PDB file of C-alpha atoms and ligand atoms in Angstrom:
ATOM      1  CA  MET A 635     142.989-140.963 -38.775  1.00  0.00           C
ATOM      2  CA  ILE A 636     141.254-138.125 -37.011  1.00  0.00           C
ATOM      3  CA  LYS A 637     138.260-140.206 -36.000  1.00  0.00           C
ATOM      4  CA  CYS A 638     137.462-140.239 -32.295  1.00  0.00           C
ATOM      5  CA  PRO A 639     138.018-143.693 -30.697  1.00  0.00           C
ATOM      6  CA  HIS A 640     134.970-143.049 -28.495  1.00  0.00           C
ATOM      7  CA  CYS A 641     132.278-141.865 -30.922  1.00  0.00           C
ATOM      8  CA  GLY A 642     133.775-142.456 -34.392  1.00  0.00           C
ATOM      9  CA  GLU A 643     133.198-138.846 -35.504  1.00  0.00           C
ATOM     10  CA  GLN A 644     135.893-136.407 -36.617  1.00  0.00           C
ATOM     11  CA  ALA A 645     137.422-135.412 -33.282  1.00  0.00           C
ATOM     12  CA  MET A 646     139.492-132.393 -34.358  1.00  0.00           C
ATOM     13  CA  THR A 647     141.113-130.681 -37.314  1.00  0.00           C
ATOM     14  CA  PRO A 648     144.225-132.238 -38.882  1.00  0.00           C
ATOM     15  CA  LEU A 649     146.347-129.272 -37.749  1.00  0.00           C
ATOM     16  CA  ARG A 650     145.130-129.555 -34.162  1.00  0.00           C
ATOM     17  CA  LYS A 651     145.995-133.247 -34.157  1.00  0.00           C
ATOM     18  CA  THR A 652     149.464-132.580 -35.557  1.00  0.00           C
ATOM     19  CA  LEU A 653     150.161-130.195 -32.689  1.00  0.00           C
ATOM     20  CA  LEU A 654     148.885-132.680 -30.103  1.00  0.00           C
ATOM     21  CA  GLY A 655     151.722-134.746 -28.626  1.00  0.00           C
ATOM     22  CA  PRO A 656     151.445-138.230 -27.091  1.00  0.00           C
ATOM     23  CA  ALA A 657     152.077-136.676 -23.659  1.00  0.00           C
ATOM     24  CA  GLN A 658     149.018-134.431 -23.975  1.00  0.00           C
ATOM     25  CA  SER A 659     145.344-135.216 -24.258  1.00  0.00           C
ATOM     26  CA  THR A 660     142.371-133.203 -25.384  1.00  0.00           C
ATOM     27  CA  GLY A 661     138.607-133.558 -25.565  1.00  0.00           C
ATOM     28  CA  CYS A 662     136.800-134.758 -28.685  1.00  0.00           C
ATOM     29  CA  LYS A 663     134.902-131.831 -30.165  1.00  0.00           C
ATOM     30  CA  ARG A 664     131.855-134.081 -30.692  1.00  0.00           C
ATOM     31  CA  CYS A 665     131.535-136.229 -27.560  1.00  0.00           C
ATOM     32  CA  GLY A 666     134.083-134.649 -25.211  1.00  0.00           C
ATOM     33  CA  GLY A 667     135.863-137.973 -24.574  1.00  0.00           C
ATOM     34  CA  ARG A 668     139.542-137.686 -23.653  1.00  0.00           C
ATOM     35  CA  ILE A 669     141.802-138.589 -26.554  1.00  0.00           C
ATOM     36  CA  SER A 670     145.482-138.396 -27.432  1.00  0.00           C
ATOM     37  CA  VAL A 671     147.761-139.588 -30.213  1.00  0.00           C
ATOM     38  CA  SER A 672     149.672-142.859 -30.213  1.00  0.00           C
ATOM     39  CA  ALA A 673     153.386-142.739 -29.374  1.00  0.00           C
ATOM     40  CA  ALA A 674     153.975-143.400 -33.091  1.00  0.00           C
ATOM     41  CA  ALA A 675     153.372-139.660 -33.495  1.00  0.00           C
ATOM     42  CA  PHE A 676     157.105-139.192 -32.897  1.00  0.00           C
ATOM     43  CA  PHE A 677     157.728-140.706 -36.341  1.00  0.00           C
ATOM     44  CA  ALA A 678     155.748-137.871 -37.913  1.00  0.00           C
ATOM     45  CA  LEU A 679     158.318-135.434 -36.498  1.00  0.00           C
ATOM     46  CA  ILE A 680     161.157-136.985 -38.495  1.00  0.00           C
ATOM     47  CA  PRO A 681     160.542-135.211 -41.840  1.00  0.00           C
ATOM     48  CA  PHE A 682     160.137-131.885 -40.046  1.00  0.00           C
ATOM     49  CA  LEU A 683     163.404-132.391 -38.138  1.00  0.00           C
ATOM     50  CA  LEU A 684     165.144-133.373 -41.388  1.00  0.00           C
ATOM     51  CA  SER A 685     163.759-130.255 -43.071  1.00  0.00           C
ATOM     52  CA  MET A 686     165.267-128.154 -40.273  1.00  0.00           C
ATOM     53  CA  ILE A 687     168.665-129.765 -40.839  1.00  0.00           C
ATOM     54  CA  LEU A 688     168.272-129.208 -44.584  1.00  0.00           C
ATOM     55  CA  ALA A 689     167.217-125.580 -44.031  1.00  0.00           C
ATOM     56  CA  ASN A 690     170.266-125.068 -41.858  1.00  0.00           C
ATOM     57  CA  SER A 691     172.548-126.354 -44.613  1.00  0.00           C
ATOM     58  CA  LEU A 692     170.800-124.015 -47.082  1.00  0.00           C
ATOM     59  CA  ALA A 693     171.337-121.001 -44.827  1.00  0.00           C
ATOM     60  CA  ASP A 694     173.486-119.154 -47.376  1.00  0.00           C
ATOM     61  CA  ARG A 695     171.223-120.011 -50.359  1.00  0.00           C
ATOM     62  CA  GLY A 696     168.429-117.576 -49.565  1.00  0.00           C
ATOM     63  CA  TRP A 697     165.179-117.492 -47.651  1.00  0.00           C
ATOM     64  CA  LEU A 698     163.077-119.016 -50.424  1.00  0.00           C
ATOM     65  CA  LEU A 699     164.899-122.357 -50.227  1.00  0.00           C
ATOM     66  CA  ILE A 700     164.892-122.293 -46.437  1.00  0.00           C
ATOM     67  CA  GLY A 701     161.196-121.476 -46.256  1.00  0.00           C
ATOM     68  CA  GLY A 702     160.369-124.043 -48.935  1.00  0.00           C
ATOM     69  CA  SER A 703     162.293-126.734 -47.128  1.00  0.00           C
ATOM     70  CA  LEU A 704     160.592-126.023 -43.796  1.00  0.00           C
ATOM     71  CA  ALA A 705     157.161-125.818 -45.423  1.00  0.00           C
ATOM     72  CA  ALA A 706     157.688-129.179 -47.158  1.00  0.00           C
ATOM     73  CA  GLY A 707     158.831-130.779 -43.900  1.00  0.00           C
ATOM     74  CA  PHE A 708     155.845-129.369 -42.049  1.00  0.00           C
ATOM     75  CA  LEU A 709     153.372-130.558 -44.698  1.00  0.00           C
ATOM     76  CA  ALA A 710     154.966-134.027 -44.659  1.00  0.00           C
ATOM     77  CA  MET A 711     154.534-134.093 -40.881  1.00  0.00           C
ATOM     78  CA  VAL A 712     150.839-133.153 -41.145  1.00  0.00           C
ATOM     79  CA  TYR A 713     150.332-135.724 -43.910  1.00  0.00           C
ATOM     80  CA  ILE A 714     151.942-138.562 -41.920  1.00  0.00           C
ATOM     81  CA  HIS A 715     149.974-137.553 -38.843  1.00  0.00           C
ATOM     82  CA  VAL A 716     146.629-137.497 -40.603  1.00  0.00           C
ATOM     83  CA  THR A 717     147.250-140.662 -42.637  1.00  0.00           C
ATOM     84  CA  PHE A 718     149.091-143.019 -40.302  1.00  0.00           C
ATOM     85  CA  ILE A 719     148.945-141.920 -36.663  1.00  0.00           C
ATOM     86  CA  PRO A 720     145.819-143.131 -34.826  1.00  0.00           C
ATOM     87  CA  LEU A 721     143.987-141.307 -32.056  1.00  0.00           C
ATOM     88  CA  VAL A 722     143.839-143.314 -28.840  1.00  0.00           C
ATOM     89  CA  PRO A 723     141.461-143.023 -25.869  1.00  0.00           C
ATOM     90  CA  ARG A 724     142.863-141.600 -22.624  1.00  0.00           C
ATOM     91  CA  ASP A 725     141.160-142.056 -19.289  1.00  0.00           C
ATOM     92  CA  GLU A 726     141.859-139.237 -16.895  1.00  0.00           C
TER      93      GLU A 726
HETATM   94 ZN1  LIG B 749     134.219-138.398 -29.779  1.00  0.00          ZN
END
């Protein structure tokens, strides 16, 4: 789901897309068309937010568990973004 809605080529890296919010837009690296992510991108934040809550509850269990929890939440967010959240065209 990182295909540009204008030209159909890969518009950006998965990490770049994950960091792009629905309120922002960017240019496709191939055709330069303005693109953003669908508002469904908020759903991708859920596992990362949950991992923060989990990390907070593990605060006295050591940094390995905290770091592991945050890393898992972040990877889940990237995975959901890349797999389920479509890029949408933006006209500005
Ligand atoms: Zn494009």
